[in-house]
Amino acid sequence: MKKLWSILTALILLAVLSGCEKKQPAAEPSLLLGFSQLGSESSFRIGNTKDIEEKAKEYGISLMMENANQKQENQIDAIRRFIAYRVDVIAFSPIVEEGWDNVLTEAKNAGIPVVLVDRTVKTDKEDLYVSLIGADFYREGVMAAEYLLKKADDLGKDILNIVEITGTEDSTPMRQRQQGFADTIRKDPRMNLLESVNGDFLRSRGAECMSYLLEKYGDRIDVIFSHNDEMTMGALPEIEKAGYAPGKDMILISIDGGQEAIDILKEGKINCIVECTPMLGSILMETALALKAGKTVEKVTHPVERAFTDYDDLSDLKPRGY
Ligand code: GYE
C-alpha cells in the first residue's frame, strides 16, 4: 500500500512539474552590432560608451564593443575584425576625420552597413557610410561665441583677449567648434584671439595648456574658450594657482555639460557650457534595427542641444547622467 502511495505521489509531482512553464530559451538577439569606441579620454566618452552598452541590452542587440585607446590603427583593426566576424552593422566614432576610405570600402564590399557615431569622416565617397548620428559641432562653436558676444555687452570692455584650448587635432569636434566660434566672433571688433593651443580633449593637457598661456599672457587673458569640460577642469586649478578668480577675472566657456562641470558652473567658476550629449545609444540601436530590416535611415541625425550659462537658473536641472 505504502509503495502504491509513493508511486502515486511521484506521478502527481511529475505531472505538476511537466505542466510548469518551461524555461523559454533566451530570445535570439535581433542583430549583431560591432562598435569601435575611440577611447576613454573624457566623461563624455565614458558616458557615451555606457549609454551604448545599456541601450544594446534594452533593445536586445548583441554588442561587440572594442576600445581603441585613442589610436586610429586600433579602430581600423577592430572594423576588420567586425567584417571577418560578419556582424550585421558596424558603428564607430572616428578619432580623426581622414584615413578611413580603405577599411570602409572593405566593409562596403562585404555588404555591411556602417554608421558613424559622434564624429564623422572626411571622404568623397559618401556611400561608405549610411548614417551619421552626432552633434552639430559647428553650431556648438557658434553658441559658445554667441554667449561671449552677449557677455561682452555686460562687461562693457572695448577689447576682449581670448585664448582657445582646442580638442584632438583633425577631429570633427575640434575643427568645427573652432570654425563656428571663429566665424561668429569675427563679426565683432572687440574680439581678439591671442592664441589657440591643442589640449587633445585631455584634462592633463588642459592644465599644461593653461599654464603655458598664463605664463605667456598673464592678466591680458579675458576669456578662455575650451573645447571640452575635461580640459576646462584641468585649466581651473592653474588659473587659481596664478591668483585669478575663474568665472570673474577670466570668463570660462566650455563644451560637453557633464555633471562635474555643471556643478562648477553653479559655483560661478565656469560661465557657459554648451551641451554636447553623449546619449546617442537609442538612436544608434533604432538605426541598426532599421538597417537590419532593410529600411532606409536618415543620413545625418543631430541631437537637440542647449547652452547652460551664468544667466540661467539651474537650480532644478535634472542630473546629467555623465
Ligand atoms: O566633446 C570630448 C570627447 O567627440 C564630441 O570628444 C566628442 C568630444 C567631446 O573627448 O569630451
Short mmCIF file of C-alpha atoms and ligand atoms in Angstrom, two decimals:
data_model
loop_
_atom_site.label_atom_id
_atom_site.label_comp_id
_atom_site.label_asym_id
_atom_site.label_seq_id
_atom_site.Cartn_x
_atom_site.Cartn_y
_atom_site.Cartn_z
CA MET A 1 0.00 0.00 0.00
CA LYS A 2 2.81 2.35 1.09
CA LYS A 3 4.63 1.59 -2.20
CA LEU A 4 1.44 2.49 -4.14
CA TRP A 5 1.21 5.88 -2.37
CA SER A 6 4.85 6.75 -3.15
CA ILE A 7 4.34 5.85 -6.87
CA LEU A 8 1.15 7.94 -6.95
CA THR A 9 2.93 10.90 -5.29
CA ALA A 10 5.81 10.65 -7.79
CA LEU A 11 3.35 10.56 -10.73
CA ILE A 12 1.42 13.60 -9.41
CA LEU A 13 4.69 15.50 -8.88
CA LEU A 14 5.82 14.66 -12.41
CA ALA A 15 2.51 15.82 -13.89
CA VAL A 16 2.67 19.12 -11.95
CA LEU A 17 6.27 19.82 -12.89
CA SER A 18 5.80 18.99 -16.57
CA GLY A 19 2.87 21.39 -16.69
CA CYS A 20 5.13 24.22 -15.33
CA GLU A 21 6.14 26.97 -17.67
CA LYS A 22 9.18 25.53 -19.49
CA LYS A 23 12.08 27.97 -19.29
CA GLN A 24 11.94 29.73 -22.61
CA PRO A 25 15.32 29.78 -24.33
CA ALA A 26 16.72 33.31 -24.22
CA ALA A 27 15.36 35.19 -27.23
CA GLU A 28 17.80 35.22 -30.13
CA PRO A 29 19.50 38.67 -30.31
CA SER A 30 17.83 40.70 -33.08
CA LEU A 31 21.21 41.56 -34.56
CA LEU A 32 24.98 41.66 -34.00
CA LEU A 33 26.42 45.18 -33.80
CA GLY A 34 30.18 45.82 -33.87
CA PHE A 35 31.14 49.14 -32.24
CA SER A 36 34.66 50.65 -32.18
CA GLN A 37 34.86 53.27 -29.45
CA LEU A 38 37.80 55.69 -29.80
CA GLY A 39 38.91 55.72 -26.16
CA SER A 40 38.04 56.74 -22.58
CA GLU A 41 39.51 60.25 -22.60
CA SER A 42 36.59 62.14 -21.06
CA SER A 43 33.37 61.87 -19.07
CA PHE A 44 31.59 62.45 -22.38
CA ARG A 45 33.28 59.35 -23.87
CA ILE A 46 32.67 57.21 -20.79
CA GLY A 47 29.03 58.31 -20.77
CA ASN A 48 28.73 57.53 -24.48
CA THR A 49 30.15 54.01 -24.02
CA LYS A 50 27.87 53.32 -21.03
CA ASP A 51 24.79 54.54 -22.89
CA ILE A 52 25.53 52.38 -25.94
CA GLU A 53 26.06 49.30 -23.75
CA GLU A 54 22.84 49.93 -21.80
CA LYS A 55 20.72 50.59 -24.89
CA ALA A 56 22.08 47.49 -26.69
CA LYS A 57 20.81 45.41 -23.73
CA GLU A 58 17.49 47.27 -23.71
CA TYR A 59 16.94 46.67 -27.45
CA GLY A 60 18.05 43.02 -27.28
CA ILE A 61 21.01 43.70 -29.56
CA SER A 62 24.22 41.68 -29.27
CA LEU A 63 27.10 44.18 -29.00
CA MET A 64 30.78 43.65 -29.77
CA MET A 65 32.38 46.77 -28.21
CA GLU A 66 36.10 47.42 -28.71
CA ASN A 67 38.00 50.35 -27.18
CA ALA A 68 40.77 51.77 -29.41
CA ASN A 69 42.56 53.70 -26.64
CA GLN A 70 42.91 56.83 -28.81
CA LYS A 71 44.62 55.04 -31.70
CA GLN A 72 43.21 55.11 -35.25
CA GLU A 73 45.04 51.91 -36.17
CA ASN A 74 43.21 50.10 -33.38
CA GLN A 75 39.88 51.29 -34.78
CA ILE A 76 40.83 50.08 -38.26
CA ASP A 77 41.84 46.68 -36.84
CA ALA A 78 38.54 46.44 -34.92
CA ILE A 79 36.50 47.22 -38.06
CA ARG A 80 38.40 44.48 -39.92
CA ARG A 81 37.57 42.04 -37.12
CA PHE A 82 33.89 43.01 -37.30
CA ILE A 83 33.97 42.32 -41.07
CA ALA A 84 35.60 38.91 -40.54
CA TYR A 85 33.01 38.16 -37.88
CA ARG A 86 30.23 39.07 -40.35
CA VAL A 87 28.43 41.43 -37.95
CA ASP A 88 25.13 42.85 -39.22
CA VAL A 89 26.07 46.51 -38.68
CA ILE A 90 29.35 48.31 -37.94
CA ALA A 91 29.34 51.56 -35.96
CA PHE A 92 32.26 53.68 -34.74
CA SER A 93 33.30 57.12 -33.53
CA PRO A 94 36.25 58.05 -35.78
CA ILE A 95 39.01 59.64 -33.71
CA VAL A 96 40.12 61.79 -36.68
CA GLU A 97 38.44 62.61 -39.99
CA GLU A 98 40.97 61.30 -42.51
CA GLY A 99 42.30 57.80 -43.33
CA TRP A 100 39.16 55.63 -43.41
CA ASP A 101 38.44 55.06 -47.13
CA ASN A 102 40.24 51.70 -47.41
CA VAL A 103 38.68 49.96 -44.43
CA LEU A 104 35.22 51.43 -45.11
CA THR A 105 35.48 50.19 -48.72
CA GLU A 106 36.24 46.71 -47.31
CA ALA A 107 33.07 46.95 -45.18
CA LYS A 108 31.05 48.10 -48.21
CA ASN A 109 32.40 45.23 -50.34
CA ALA A 110 31.42 42.84 -47.53
CA GLY A 111 27.89 44.26 -47.68
CA ILE A 112 28.00 45.51 -44.06
CA PRO A 113 26.45 48.96 -43.45
CA VAL A 114 28.50 51.47 -41.43
CA VAL A 115 27.03 54.03 -39.03
CA LEU A 116 29.16 56.94 -37.74
CA VAL A 117 28.52 57.90 -34.11
CA ASP A 118 29.52 61.25 -32.58
CA ARG A 119 32.25 62.22 -35.06
CA THR A 120 32.45 61.95 -38.86
CA VAL A 121 34.97 61.10 -41.58
CA LYS A 122 36.25 63.14 -44.50
CA THR A 123 35.68 61.22 -47.73
CA ASP A 124 34.50 61.99 -51.25
CA LYS A 125 32.78 58.59 -51.34
CA GLU A 126 29.56 59.44 -49.46
CA ASP A 127 28.30 55.85 -49.79
CA LEU A 128 30.99 54.48 -47.45
CA TYR A 129 28.66 55.14 -44.51
CA VAL A 130 24.87 55.09 -44.34
CA SER A 131 24.28 57.42 -41.40
CA LEU A 132 25.94 59.94 -39.06
CA ILE A 133 24.50 60.26 -35.56
CA GLY A 134 26.20 63.10 -33.71
CA ALA A 135 26.21 66.73 -32.64
CA ASP A 136 26.36 69.76 -34.91
CA PHE A 137 29.78 70.85 -33.64
CA TYR A 138 29.86 73.97 -35.82
CA ARG A 139 26.65 75.10 -34.08
CA GLU A 140 28.25 74.38 -30.70
CA GLY A 141 31.10 76.76 -31.59
CA VAL A 142 28.58 79.37 -32.68
CA MET A 143 26.63 79.01 -29.41
CA ALA A 144 29.84 79.47 -27.40
CA ALA A 145 30.63 82.67 -29.30
CA GLU A 146 27.06 83.98 -29.09
CA TYR A 147 27.27 83.70 -25.31
CA LEU A 148 30.53 85.69 -25.37
CA LEU A 149 29.05 88.47 -27.54
CA LYS A 150 26.23 88.83 -25.01
CA LYS A 151 28.65 88.74 -22.04
CA ALA A 152 30.85 91.36 -23.73
CA ASP A 153 27.94 93.82 -23.71
CA ASP A 154 27.58 93.33 -19.94
CA LEU A 155 31.33 93.59 -19.33
CA GLY A 156 31.46 96.90 -21.24
CA LYS A 157 35.06 96.33 -22.42
CA ASP A 158 36.36 97.68 -25.78
CA ILE A 159 38.61 94.65 -26.34
CA LEU A 160 38.30 91.06 -25.08
CA ASN A 161 41.51 88.99 -25.35
CA ILE A 162 40.66 85.32 -25.94
CA VAL A 163 42.76 82.16 -25.64
CA GLU A 164 41.49 78.84 -27.05
CA ILE A 165 42.30 75.32 -25.87
CA THR A 166 41.34 73.00 -28.73
CA GLY A 167 40.41 69.32 -28.83
CA THR A 168 42.10 66.43 -30.69
CA GLU A 169 43.84 67.73 -33.82
CA ASP A 170 41.96 66.88 -37.07
CA SER A 171 38.89 65.55 -35.23
CA THR A 172 35.43 66.74 -36.27
CA PRO A 173 34.59 68.47 -32.97
CA MET A 174 37.93 70.30 -32.88
CA ARG A 175 37.67 71.57 -36.47
CA GLN A 176 34.01 72.53 -36.41
CA ARG A 177 33.88 74.07 -32.92
CA GLN A 178 36.90 76.19 -33.79
CA GLN A 179 35.33 77.26 -37.13
CA GLY A 180 31.92 78.04 -35.65
CA PHE A 181 33.47 80.11 -32.85
CA ALA A 182 35.87 81.96 -35.19
CA ASP A 183 33.18 82.76 -37.78
CA THR A 184 30.97 84.27 -35.08
CA ILE A 185 33.49 86.36 -33.14
CA ARG A 186 34.94 87.68 -36.42
CA LYS A 187 31.85 89.90 -36.74
CA ASP A 188 32.70 91.76 -33.52
CA PRO A 189 35.74 94.12 -33.44
CA ARG A 190 36.01 93.76 -29.67
CA MET A 191 37.05 90.11 -30.04
CA ASN A 192 40.80 89.44 -30.19
CA LEU A 193 42.06 85.84 -30.34
CA LEU A 194 45.53 85.78 -28.77
CA GLU A 195 46.39 82.09 -29.42
CA SER A 196 44.96 78.59 -29.88
CA VAL A 197 46.76 75.64 -28.28
CA ASN A 198 45.91 71.93 -28.57
CA GLY A 199 44.81 70.09 -25.43
CA ASP A 200 43.69 66.83 -27.14
CA PHE A 201 40.46 66.77 -25.04
CA LEU A 202 42.56 65.62 -22.05
CA ARG A 203 42.42 67.06 -18.52
CA SER A 204 46.20 66.83 -18.06
CA ARG A 205 46.86 68.58 -21.36
CA GLY A 206 44.29 71.26 -20.46
CA ALA A 207 46.36 72.06 -17.36
CA GLU A 208 49.58 72.20 -19.40
CA CYS A 209 47.98 74.48 -21.99
CA MET A 210 46.58 76.84 -19.36
CA SER A 211 49.90 77.01 -17.52
CA TYR A 212 51.66 77.91 -20.82
CA LEU A 213 49.03 80.56 -21.70
CA LEU A 214 49.16 82.15 -18.23
CA GLU A 215 52.97 82.23 -18.38
CA LYS A 216 52.83 83.92 -21.78
CA TYR A 217 49.83 86.29 -21.44
CA GLY A 218 49.06 86.53 -17.72
CA ASP A 219 46.38 89.08 -16.88
CA ARG A 220 45.93 90.03 -20.56
CA ILE A 221 43.64 86.99 -20.79
CA ASP A 222 39.97 87.94 -20.53
CA VAL A 223 38.34 84.76 -21.96
CA ILE A 224 39.24 81.06 -22.16
CA PHE A 225 37.36 79.03 -24.80
CA SER A 226 37.95 75.34 -24.06
CA HIS A 227 36.66 72.65 -26.45
CA ASN A 228 35.63 70.27 -23.65
CA ASP A 229 34.98 70.06 -19.91
CA GLU A 230 37.96 67.77 -19.21
CA MET A 231 40.42 70.41 -20.44
CA THR A 232 38.45 73.11 -18.61
CA MET A 233 38.74 71.13 -15.36
CA GLY A 234 42.47 70.83 -15.97
CA ALA A 235 42.77 74.57 -16.58
CA LEU A 236 40.82 75.70 -13.50
CA PRO A 237 43.45 74.93 -10.80
CA GLU A 238 46.14 76.61 -12.95
CA ILE A 239 44.06 79.80 -13.11
CA GLU A 240 43.56 79.78 -9.35
CA LYS A 241 47.24 78.95 -8.67
CA ALA A 242 48.15 82.04 -10.71
CA GLY A 243 45.95 84.14 -8.41
CA TYR A 244 42.97 84.72 -10.68
CA ALA A 245 39.27 84.00 -9.93
CA PRO A 246 37.91 81.80 -12.76
CA GLY A 247 34.48 82.96 -13.90
CA LYS A 248 35.22 86.50 -12.68
CA ASP A 249 38.76 87.67 -13.59
CA MET A 250 38.64 85.35 -16.61
CA ILE A 251 35.48 84.21 -18.44
CA LEU A 252 35.42 80.43 -18.99
CA ILE A 253 33.44 78.89 -21.86
CA SER A 254 33.37 75.10 -22.14
CA ILE A 255 31.60 72.30 -24.06
CA ASP A 256 30.03 68.93 -23.10
CA GLY A 257 27.91 69.60 -19.99
CA GLY A 258 28.72 66.64 -17.72
CA GLN A 259 27.71 66.78 -14.06
CA GLU A 260 31.14 67.76 -12.70
CA ALA A 261 31.37 70.83 -14.96
CA ILE A 262 27.75 71.83 -14.41
CA ASP A 263 28.33 71.80 -10.65
CA ILE A 264 31.37 74.09 -11.14
CA LEU A 265 29.26 76.40 -13.31
CA LYS A 266 26.72 76.58 -10.47
CA GLU A 267 29.61 77.63 -8.18
CA GLY A 268 30.31 80.52 -10.60
CA LYS A 269 33.75 79.31 -11.77
CA ILE A 270 32.60 78.48 -15.33
CA ASN A 271 30.39 80.98 -17.16
CA CYS A 272 28.98 78.97 -20.06
CA ILE A 273 28.83 75.27 -21.01
CA VAL A 274 27.48 74.31 -24.42
CA GLU A 275 25.80 70.92 -24.19
CA CYS A 276 27.19 68.00 -26.22
CA THR A 277 25.17 64.95 -25.27
CA PRO A 278 26.83 61.51 -25.29
CA MET A 279 23.40 59.82 -25.05
CA LEU A 280 23.32 58.55 -28.64
CA GLY A 281 22.62 54.86 -27.85
CA SER A 282 18.88 54.80 -28.56
CA ILE A 283 19.19 56.46 -31.97
CA LEU A 284 22.06 54.08 -32.83
CA MET A 285 20.05 50.97 -31.87
CA GLU A 286 16.96 52.15 -33.77
CA THR A 287 19.13 52.89 -36.81
CA ALA A 288 20.80 49.45 -36.65
CA LEU A 289 17.43 47.69 -36.36
CA ALA A 290 16.05 49.69 -39.30
CA LEU A 291 19.08 48.73 -41.42
CA LYS A 292 18.68 45.06 -40.48
CA ALA A 293 15.04 45.29 -41.56
CA GLY A 294 16.13 46.71 -44.92
CA LYS A 295 14.70 50.16 -44.24
CA THR A 296 16.29 53.48 -45.28
CA VAL A 297 17.71 55.68 -42.50
CA GLU A 298 18.47 59.40 -42.08
CA LYS A 299 21.88 60.34 -43.49
CA VAL A 300 22.51 62.80 -40.61
CA THR A 301 20.85 62.99 -37.17
CA HIS A 302 21.80 65.85 -34.82
CA PRO A 303 20.55 65.72 -31.21
CA VAL A 304 18.94 68.92 -29.91
CA GLU A 305 21.40 70.73 -27.63
CA ARG A 306 21.37 73.88 -25.49
CA ALA A 307 23.78 76.11 -23.57
CA PHE A 308 23.93 76.38 -19.77
CA THR A 309 25.09 79.83 -18.67
CA ASP A 310 25.52 82.13 -15.66
CA TYR A 311 22.35 83.89 -16.81
CA ASP A 312 20.27 80.72 -16.20
CA ASP A 313 18.56 79.42 -13.07
CA LEU A 314 19.85 75.83 -13.00
CA SER A 315 18.53 75.00 -9.54
CA ASP A 316 16.09 72.36 -10.86
CA LEU A 317 18.32 70.96 -13.63
CA LYS A 318 17.98 67.15 -13.73
CA PRO A 319 21.13 65.03 -13.01
CA ARG A 320 23.21 64.92 -16.20
CA GLY A 321 23.92 61.19 -16.21
CA TYR A 322 27.55 61.62 -17.41
O1 GYE B 1 33.48 66.97 -26.62
C1 GYE B 1 35.04 65.35 -25.73
C2 GYE B 1 35.41 63.96 -26.20
O2 GYE B 1 33.72 63.79 -29.83
C3 GYE B 1 32.09 65.35 -29.03
O3 GYE B 1 35.24 64.01 -27.61
C4 GYE B 1 33.18 64.37 -28.67
C5 GYE B 1 34.28 65.02 -27.90
C6 GYE B 1 33.84 65.62 -26.57
O4 GYE B 1 36.68 63.62 -25.81
O5 GYE B 1 34.82 65.41 -24.34
#
